[in-house]
PDB file of C-alpha atoms in Angstrom:
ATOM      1  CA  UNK I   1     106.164  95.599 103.200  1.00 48.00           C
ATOM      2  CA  UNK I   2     104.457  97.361 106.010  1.00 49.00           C
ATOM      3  CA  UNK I   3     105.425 101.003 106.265  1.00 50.00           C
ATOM      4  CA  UNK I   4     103.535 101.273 109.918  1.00 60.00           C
ATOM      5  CA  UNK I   5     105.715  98.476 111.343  1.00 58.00           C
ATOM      6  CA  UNK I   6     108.369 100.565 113.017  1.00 86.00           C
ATOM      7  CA  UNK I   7     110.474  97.701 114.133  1.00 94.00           C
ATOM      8  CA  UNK I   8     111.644  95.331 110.907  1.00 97.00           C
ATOM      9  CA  UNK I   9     115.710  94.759 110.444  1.00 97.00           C
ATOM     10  CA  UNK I  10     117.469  95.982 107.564  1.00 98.00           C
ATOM     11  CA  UNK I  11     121.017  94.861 106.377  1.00 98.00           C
ATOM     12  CA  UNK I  12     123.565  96.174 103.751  1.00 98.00           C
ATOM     13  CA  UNK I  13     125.281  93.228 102.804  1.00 98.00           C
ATOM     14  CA  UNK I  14     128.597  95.054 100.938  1.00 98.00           C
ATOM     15  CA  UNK I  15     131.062  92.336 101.263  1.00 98.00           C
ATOM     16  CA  UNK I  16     131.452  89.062  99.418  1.00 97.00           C
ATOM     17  CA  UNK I  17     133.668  87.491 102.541  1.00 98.00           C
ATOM     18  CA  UNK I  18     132.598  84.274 103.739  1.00 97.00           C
ATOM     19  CA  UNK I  19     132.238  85.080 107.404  1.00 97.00           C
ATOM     20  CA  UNK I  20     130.543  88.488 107.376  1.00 98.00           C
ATOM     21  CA  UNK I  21     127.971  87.119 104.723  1.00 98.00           C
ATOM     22  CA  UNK I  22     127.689  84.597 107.297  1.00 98.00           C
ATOM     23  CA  UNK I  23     126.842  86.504 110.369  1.00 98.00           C
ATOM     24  CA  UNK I  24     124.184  89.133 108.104  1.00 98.00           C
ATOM     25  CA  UNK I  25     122.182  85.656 106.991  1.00 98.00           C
ATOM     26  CA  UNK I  26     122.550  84.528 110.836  1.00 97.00           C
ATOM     27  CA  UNK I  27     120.614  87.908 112.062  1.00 98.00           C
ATOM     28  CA  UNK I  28     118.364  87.615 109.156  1.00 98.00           C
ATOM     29  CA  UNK I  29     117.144  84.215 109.591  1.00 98.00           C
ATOM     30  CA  UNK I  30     117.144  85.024 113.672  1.00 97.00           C
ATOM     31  CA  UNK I  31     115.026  87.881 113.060  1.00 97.00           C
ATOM     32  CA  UNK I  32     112.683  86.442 110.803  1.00 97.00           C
ATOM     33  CA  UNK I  33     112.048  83.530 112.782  1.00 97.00           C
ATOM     34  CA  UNK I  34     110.787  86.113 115.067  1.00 96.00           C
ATOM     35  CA  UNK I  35     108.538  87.093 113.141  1.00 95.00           C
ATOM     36  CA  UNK I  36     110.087  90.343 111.815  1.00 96.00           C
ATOM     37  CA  UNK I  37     110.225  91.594 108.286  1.00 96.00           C
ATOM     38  CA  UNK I  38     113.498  91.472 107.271  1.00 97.00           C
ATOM     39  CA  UNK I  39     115.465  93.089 103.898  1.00 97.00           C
ATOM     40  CA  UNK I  40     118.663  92.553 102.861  1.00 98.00           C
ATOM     41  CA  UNK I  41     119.886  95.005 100.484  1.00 98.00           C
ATOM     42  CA  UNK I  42     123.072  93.122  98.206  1.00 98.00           C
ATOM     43  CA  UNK I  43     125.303  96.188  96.893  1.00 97.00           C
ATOM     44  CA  UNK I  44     128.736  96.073  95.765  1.00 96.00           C
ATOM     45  CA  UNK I  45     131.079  92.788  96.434  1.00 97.00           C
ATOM     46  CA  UNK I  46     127.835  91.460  98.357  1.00 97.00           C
ATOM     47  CA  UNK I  47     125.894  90.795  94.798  1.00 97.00           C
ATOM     48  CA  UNK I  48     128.518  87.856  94.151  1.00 97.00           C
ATOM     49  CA  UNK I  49     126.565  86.166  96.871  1.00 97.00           C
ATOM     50  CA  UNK I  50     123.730  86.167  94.617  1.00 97.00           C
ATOM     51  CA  UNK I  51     125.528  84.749  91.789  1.00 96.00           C
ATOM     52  CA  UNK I  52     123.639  81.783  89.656  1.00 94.00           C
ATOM     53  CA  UNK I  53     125.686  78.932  89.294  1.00 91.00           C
ATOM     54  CA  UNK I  54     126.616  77.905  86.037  1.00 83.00           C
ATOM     55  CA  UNK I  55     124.993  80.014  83.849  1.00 83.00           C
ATOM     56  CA  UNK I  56     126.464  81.686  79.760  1.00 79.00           C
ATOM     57  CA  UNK I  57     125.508  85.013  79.568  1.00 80.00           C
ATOM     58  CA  UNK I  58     125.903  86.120  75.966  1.00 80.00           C
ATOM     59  CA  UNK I  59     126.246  89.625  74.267  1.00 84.00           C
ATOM     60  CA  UNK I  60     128.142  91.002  77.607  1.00 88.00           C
ATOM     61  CA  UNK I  61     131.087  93.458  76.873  1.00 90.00           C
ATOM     62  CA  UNK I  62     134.677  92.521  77.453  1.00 91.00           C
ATOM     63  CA  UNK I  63     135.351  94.282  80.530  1.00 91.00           C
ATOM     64  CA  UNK I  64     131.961  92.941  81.975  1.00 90.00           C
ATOM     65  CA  UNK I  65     133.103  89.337  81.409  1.00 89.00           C
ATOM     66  CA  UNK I  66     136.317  90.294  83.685  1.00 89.00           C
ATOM     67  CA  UNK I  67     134.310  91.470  85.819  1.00 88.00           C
ATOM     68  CA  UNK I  68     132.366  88.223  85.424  1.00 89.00           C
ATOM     69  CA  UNK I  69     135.518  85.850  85.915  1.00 88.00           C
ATOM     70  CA  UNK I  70     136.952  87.397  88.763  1.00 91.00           C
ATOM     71  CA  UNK I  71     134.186  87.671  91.056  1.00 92.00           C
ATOM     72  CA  UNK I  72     132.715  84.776  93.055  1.00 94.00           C
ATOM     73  CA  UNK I  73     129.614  82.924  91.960  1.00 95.00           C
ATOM     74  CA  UNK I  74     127.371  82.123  95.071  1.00 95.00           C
ATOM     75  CA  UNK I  75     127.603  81.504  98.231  1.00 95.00           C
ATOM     76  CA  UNK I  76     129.864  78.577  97.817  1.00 94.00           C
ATOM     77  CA  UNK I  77     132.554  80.334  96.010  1.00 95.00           C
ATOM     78  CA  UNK I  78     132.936  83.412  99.066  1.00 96.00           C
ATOM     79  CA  UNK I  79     136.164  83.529 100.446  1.00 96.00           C
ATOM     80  CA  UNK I  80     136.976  83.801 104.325  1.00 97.00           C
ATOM     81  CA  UNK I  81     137.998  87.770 105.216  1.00 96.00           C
ATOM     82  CA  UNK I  82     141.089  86.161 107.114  1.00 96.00           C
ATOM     83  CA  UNK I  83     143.104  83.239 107.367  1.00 95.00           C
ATOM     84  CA  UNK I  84     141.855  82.093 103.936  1.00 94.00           C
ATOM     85  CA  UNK I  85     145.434  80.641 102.831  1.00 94.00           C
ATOM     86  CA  UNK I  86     144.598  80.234  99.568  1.00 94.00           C
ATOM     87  CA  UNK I  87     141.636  78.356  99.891  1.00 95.00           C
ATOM     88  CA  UNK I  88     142.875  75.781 102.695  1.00 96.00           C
ATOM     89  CA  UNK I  89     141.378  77.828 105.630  1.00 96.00           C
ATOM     90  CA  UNK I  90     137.784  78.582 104.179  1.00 96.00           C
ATOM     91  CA  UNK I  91     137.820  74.251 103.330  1.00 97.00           C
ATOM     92  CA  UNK I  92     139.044  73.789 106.838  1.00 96.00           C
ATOM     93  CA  UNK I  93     136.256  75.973 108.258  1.00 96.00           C
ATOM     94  CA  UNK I  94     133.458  74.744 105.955  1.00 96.00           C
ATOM     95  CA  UNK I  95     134.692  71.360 107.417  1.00 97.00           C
ATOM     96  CA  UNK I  96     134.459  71.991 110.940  1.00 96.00           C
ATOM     97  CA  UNK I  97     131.711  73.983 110.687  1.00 96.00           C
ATOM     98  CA  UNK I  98     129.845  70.781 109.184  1.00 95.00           C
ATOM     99  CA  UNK I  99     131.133  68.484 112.174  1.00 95.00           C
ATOM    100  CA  UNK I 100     130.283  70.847 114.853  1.00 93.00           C
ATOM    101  CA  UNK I 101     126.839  70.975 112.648  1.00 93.00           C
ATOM    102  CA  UNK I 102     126.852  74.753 112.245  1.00 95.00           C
ATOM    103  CA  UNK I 103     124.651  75.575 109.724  1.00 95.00           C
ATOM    104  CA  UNK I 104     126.247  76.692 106.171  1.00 96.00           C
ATOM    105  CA  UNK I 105     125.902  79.507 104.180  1.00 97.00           C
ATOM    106  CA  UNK I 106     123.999  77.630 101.675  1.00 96.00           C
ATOM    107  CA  UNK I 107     121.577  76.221 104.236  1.00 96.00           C
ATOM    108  CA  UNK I 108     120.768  79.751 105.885  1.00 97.00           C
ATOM    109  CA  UNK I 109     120.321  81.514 102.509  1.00 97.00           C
ATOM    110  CA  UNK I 110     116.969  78.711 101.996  1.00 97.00           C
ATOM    111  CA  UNK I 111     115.830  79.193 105.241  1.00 97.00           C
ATOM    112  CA  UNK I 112     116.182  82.637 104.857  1.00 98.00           C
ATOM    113  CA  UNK I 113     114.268  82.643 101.592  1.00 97.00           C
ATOM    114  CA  UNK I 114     111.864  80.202 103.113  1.00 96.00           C
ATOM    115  CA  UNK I 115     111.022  81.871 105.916  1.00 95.00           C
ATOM    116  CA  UNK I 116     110.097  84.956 104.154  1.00 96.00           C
ATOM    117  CA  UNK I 117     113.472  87.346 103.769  1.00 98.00           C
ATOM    118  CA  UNK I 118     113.840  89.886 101.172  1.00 97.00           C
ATOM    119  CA  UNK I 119     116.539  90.203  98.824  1.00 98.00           C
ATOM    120  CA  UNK I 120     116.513  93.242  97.001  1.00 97.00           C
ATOM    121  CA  UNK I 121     119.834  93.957  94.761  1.00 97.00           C
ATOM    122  CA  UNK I 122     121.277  97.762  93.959  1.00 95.00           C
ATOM    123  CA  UNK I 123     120.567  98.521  90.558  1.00 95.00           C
ATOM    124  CA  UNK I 124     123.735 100.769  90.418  1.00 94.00           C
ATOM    125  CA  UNK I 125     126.518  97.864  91.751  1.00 95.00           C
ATOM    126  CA  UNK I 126     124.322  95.206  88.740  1.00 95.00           C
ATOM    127  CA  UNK I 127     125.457  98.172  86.601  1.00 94.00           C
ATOM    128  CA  UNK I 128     129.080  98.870  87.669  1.00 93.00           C
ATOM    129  CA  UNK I 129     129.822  95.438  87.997  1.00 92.00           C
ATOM    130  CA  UNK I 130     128.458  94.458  84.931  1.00 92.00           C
ATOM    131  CA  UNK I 131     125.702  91.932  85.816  1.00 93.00           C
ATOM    132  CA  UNK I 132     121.905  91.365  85.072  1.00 92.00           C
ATOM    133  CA  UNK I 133     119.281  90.249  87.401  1.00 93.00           C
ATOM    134  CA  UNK I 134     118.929  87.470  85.099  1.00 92.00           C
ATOM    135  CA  UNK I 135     122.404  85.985  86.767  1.00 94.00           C
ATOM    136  CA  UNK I 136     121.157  85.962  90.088  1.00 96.00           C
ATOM    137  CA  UNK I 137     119.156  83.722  91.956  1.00 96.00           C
ATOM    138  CA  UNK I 138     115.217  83.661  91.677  1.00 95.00           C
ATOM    139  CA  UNK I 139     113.037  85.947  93.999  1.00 95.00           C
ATOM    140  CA  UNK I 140     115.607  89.021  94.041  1.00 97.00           C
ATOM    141  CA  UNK I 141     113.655  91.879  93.419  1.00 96.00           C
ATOM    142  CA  UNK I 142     115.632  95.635  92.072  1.00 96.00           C
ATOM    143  CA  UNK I 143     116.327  98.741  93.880  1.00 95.00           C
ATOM    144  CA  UNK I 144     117.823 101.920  94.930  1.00 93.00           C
ATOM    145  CA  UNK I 145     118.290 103.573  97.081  1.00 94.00           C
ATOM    146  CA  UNK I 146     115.084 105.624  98.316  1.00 93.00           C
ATOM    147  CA  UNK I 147     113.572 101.841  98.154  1.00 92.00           C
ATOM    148  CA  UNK I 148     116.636 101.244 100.953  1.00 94.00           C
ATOM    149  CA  UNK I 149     115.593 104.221 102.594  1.00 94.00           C
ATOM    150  CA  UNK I 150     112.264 103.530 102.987  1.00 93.00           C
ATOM    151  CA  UNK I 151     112.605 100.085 104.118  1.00 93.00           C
ATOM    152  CA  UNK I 152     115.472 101.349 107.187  1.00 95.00           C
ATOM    153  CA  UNK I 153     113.245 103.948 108.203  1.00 94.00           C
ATOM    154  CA  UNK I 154     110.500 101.263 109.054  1.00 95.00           C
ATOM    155  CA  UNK I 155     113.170  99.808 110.706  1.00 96.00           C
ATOM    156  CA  UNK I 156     114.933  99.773 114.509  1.00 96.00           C
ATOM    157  CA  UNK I 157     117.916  97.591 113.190  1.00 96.00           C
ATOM    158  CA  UNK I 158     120.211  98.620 110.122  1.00 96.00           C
ATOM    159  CA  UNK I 159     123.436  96.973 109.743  1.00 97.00           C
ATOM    160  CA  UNK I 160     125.795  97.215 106.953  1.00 98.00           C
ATOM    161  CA  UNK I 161     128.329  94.267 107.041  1.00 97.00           C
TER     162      UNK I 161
ATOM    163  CA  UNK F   1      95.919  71.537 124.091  1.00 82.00           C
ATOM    164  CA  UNK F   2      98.138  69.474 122.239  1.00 92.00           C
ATOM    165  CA  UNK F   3     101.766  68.582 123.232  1.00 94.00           C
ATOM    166  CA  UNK F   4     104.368  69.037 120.560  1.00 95.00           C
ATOM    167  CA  UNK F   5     108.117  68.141 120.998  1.00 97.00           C
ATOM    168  CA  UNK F   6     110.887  69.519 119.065  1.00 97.00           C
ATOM    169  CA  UNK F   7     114.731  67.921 119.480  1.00 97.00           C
ATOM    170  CA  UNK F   8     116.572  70.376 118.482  1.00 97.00           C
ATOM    171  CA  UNK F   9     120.199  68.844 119.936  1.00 96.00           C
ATOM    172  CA  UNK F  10     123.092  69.492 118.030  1.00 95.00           C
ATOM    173  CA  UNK F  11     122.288  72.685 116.445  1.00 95.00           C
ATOM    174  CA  UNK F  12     123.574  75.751 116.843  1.00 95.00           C
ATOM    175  CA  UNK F  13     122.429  79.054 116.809  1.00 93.00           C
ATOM    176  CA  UNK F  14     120.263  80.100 114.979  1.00 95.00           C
ATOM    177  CA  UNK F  15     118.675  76.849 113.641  1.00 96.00           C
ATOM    178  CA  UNK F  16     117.164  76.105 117.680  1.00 96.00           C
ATOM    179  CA  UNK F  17     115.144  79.172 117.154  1.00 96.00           C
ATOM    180  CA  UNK F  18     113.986  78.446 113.453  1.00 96.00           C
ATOM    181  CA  UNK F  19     112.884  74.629 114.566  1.00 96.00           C
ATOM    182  CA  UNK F  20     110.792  76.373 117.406  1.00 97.00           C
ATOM    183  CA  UNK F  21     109.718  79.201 114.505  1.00 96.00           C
ATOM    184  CA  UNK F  22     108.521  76.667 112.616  1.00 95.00           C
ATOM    185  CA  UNK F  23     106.880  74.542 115.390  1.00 95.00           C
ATOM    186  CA  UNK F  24     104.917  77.043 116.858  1.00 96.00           C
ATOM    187  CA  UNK F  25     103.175  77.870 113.682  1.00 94.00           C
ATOM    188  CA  UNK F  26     101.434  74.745 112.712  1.00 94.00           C
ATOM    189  CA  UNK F  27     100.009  75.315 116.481  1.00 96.00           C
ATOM    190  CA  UNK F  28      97.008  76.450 118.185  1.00 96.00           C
ATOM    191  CA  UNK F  29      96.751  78.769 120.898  1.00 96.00           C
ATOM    192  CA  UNK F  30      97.220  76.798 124.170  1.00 96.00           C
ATOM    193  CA  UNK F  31      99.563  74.153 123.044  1.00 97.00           C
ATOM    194  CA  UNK F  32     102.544  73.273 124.555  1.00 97.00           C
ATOM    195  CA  UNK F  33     105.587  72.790 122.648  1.00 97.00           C
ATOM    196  CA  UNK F  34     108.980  70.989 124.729  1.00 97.00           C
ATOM    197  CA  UNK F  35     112.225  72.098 122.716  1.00 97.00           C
ATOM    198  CA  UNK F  36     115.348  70.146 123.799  1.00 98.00           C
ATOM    199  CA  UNK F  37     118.639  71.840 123.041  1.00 97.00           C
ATOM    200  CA  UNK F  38     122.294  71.698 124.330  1.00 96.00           C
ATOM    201  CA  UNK F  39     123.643  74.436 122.699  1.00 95.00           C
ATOM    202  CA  UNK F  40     124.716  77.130 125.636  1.00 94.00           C
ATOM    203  CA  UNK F  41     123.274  79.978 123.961  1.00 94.00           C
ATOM    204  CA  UNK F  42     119.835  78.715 123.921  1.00 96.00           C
ATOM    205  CA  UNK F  43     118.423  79.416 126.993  1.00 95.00           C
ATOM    206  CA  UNK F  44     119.176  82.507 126.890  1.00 95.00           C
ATOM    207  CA  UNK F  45     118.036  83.066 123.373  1.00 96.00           C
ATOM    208  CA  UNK F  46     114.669  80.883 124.195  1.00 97.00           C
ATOM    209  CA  UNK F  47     113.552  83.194 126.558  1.00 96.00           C
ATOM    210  CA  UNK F  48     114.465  86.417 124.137  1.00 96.00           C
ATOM    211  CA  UNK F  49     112.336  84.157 121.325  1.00 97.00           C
ATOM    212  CA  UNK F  50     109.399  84.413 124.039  1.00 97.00           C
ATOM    213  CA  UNK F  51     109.297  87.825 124.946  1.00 95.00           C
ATOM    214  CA  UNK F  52     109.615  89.184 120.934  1.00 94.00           C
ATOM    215  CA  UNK F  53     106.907  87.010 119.955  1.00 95.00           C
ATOM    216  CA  UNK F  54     104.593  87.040 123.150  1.00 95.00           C
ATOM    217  CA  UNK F  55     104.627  83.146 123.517  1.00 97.00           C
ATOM    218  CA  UNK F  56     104.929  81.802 127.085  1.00 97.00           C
ATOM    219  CA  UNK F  57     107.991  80.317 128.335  1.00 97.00           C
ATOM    220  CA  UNK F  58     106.706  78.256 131.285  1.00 96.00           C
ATOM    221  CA  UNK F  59     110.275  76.662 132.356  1.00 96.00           C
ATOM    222  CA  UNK F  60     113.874  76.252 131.269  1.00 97.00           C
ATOM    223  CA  UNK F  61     115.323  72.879 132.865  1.00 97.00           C
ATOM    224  CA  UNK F  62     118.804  71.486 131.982  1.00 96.00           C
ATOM    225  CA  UNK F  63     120.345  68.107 133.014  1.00 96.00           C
ATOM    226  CA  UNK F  64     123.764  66.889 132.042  1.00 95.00           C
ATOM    227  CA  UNK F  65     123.890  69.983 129.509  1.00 94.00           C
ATOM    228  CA  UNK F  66     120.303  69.488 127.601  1.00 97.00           C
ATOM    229  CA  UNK F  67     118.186  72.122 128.171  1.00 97.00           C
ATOM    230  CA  UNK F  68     114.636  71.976 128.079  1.00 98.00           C
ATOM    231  CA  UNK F  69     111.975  74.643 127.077  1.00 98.00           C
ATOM    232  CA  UNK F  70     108.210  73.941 127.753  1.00 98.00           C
ATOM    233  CA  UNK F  71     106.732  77.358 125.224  1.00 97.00           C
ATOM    234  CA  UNK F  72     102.605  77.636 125.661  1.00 97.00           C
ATOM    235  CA  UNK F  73     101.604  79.495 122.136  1.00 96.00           C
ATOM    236  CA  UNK F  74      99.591  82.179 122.558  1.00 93.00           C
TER     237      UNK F  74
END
């Protein structure tokens, strides 16, 4: 990453729900298309996003494998933030979405990866939560936060969805 | 100078502006790349693509809702 480039775009992603995940991997994949660097930092509910599909983790504690069953794996699994009805309205909207040929969450997280994005996951939520990097998708890298720091002050956009 | 077109109809935002991302990097300086679109948001956001990166955006047309970008690569 260039620390002389003052104008790359930064995003938080904190939430796991369907449509905010949506609009961060919109920006990103906007942004990078225009040729900015672009990190998106995964911390708390947000890290589910990253989740490998099935995949046995052994030798994980109790209250980690909670942890494990109760969050969503991946991007297919994220929930809408309203008007989710138990599943019915996130279907609905996955549907229409796919008629009206707006692209999915699954499709803008390989563009995103393809055209160059960085995912970097908080070492502190892999903790709390009770993951390893080894349950997330390939070409996350670790960090913290002075390695978020960093990376927003090289930055003129910073969101936090 | 080559001519390169893109159809891009059908998309929405932001896949328009990763088709002409992608486009404009397998060209050379000078070539002209046509991107047809009918999404609403795309002229405005073609000419925003422009400006960031420094291409040209020679002219925006639209009939019967298609819009049509002619981009020189610089």
């Amino acid at each position: 990453m260039s620390s002389q480039a003052k104008n790359n775009k930064t995003i938080i992603v904190f939430s796991s729900d369907l449509d905010r995940v949506l609009a961060a991997f919109n920006i990103a994949v906007g942004a990078a298309s225009m040729g900015f660097e672009v990190t998106l930092y995964f911390t708390f509910w947000g890290l589910s996003v990253l989740r490998r599909k099935n995949l046995r983790v052994t030798g994980k504690s109790f209250i980690d494998r909670v942890f494990g069953w109760m969050l969503p794996v991946g991007t297919e699994a994220l929930k809408l933030s309203k008007m989710n009805f138990l599943g019915i309205g996130t279907w609905m909207m996955k549907k229409i979405m796919k008629q009206r040929q707006v692209a999915l969450l699954p499709e803008l997280m390989h563009t995103a990866q393809e055209s160059g994005v960085q995912f970097v996951a908080c070492q502190m939520s892999l903790d709390m939560m009770g993951l390893k990097l080894e349950e997330l998708i390939d070409g996350v890298k670790i960090g913290g936060v002075a390695a978020y720091l960093e990376a927003a002050s090289a930055s003129d956009l910073n969101l936090f969805v | 100078m080559a001519e390169i077109k893109i159809n891009a109809q059908g998309l929405k935002c932001p896949m328009p502006i990763v088709k002409i991302s992608k486009g404009i990097k397998l060209m050379s300086v000078g070539d002209v790349l046509f991107v047809t679109s009918d999404d609403p948001a795309f002229k405005e956001d073609v000419k925003a693509f422009c400006n960031m990166t420094g291409n040209t955006l020679t002219a925006v047309t639209e009939a019967g809702g298609v819009f049509t970008a002619q981009i020189t690569k610089k």
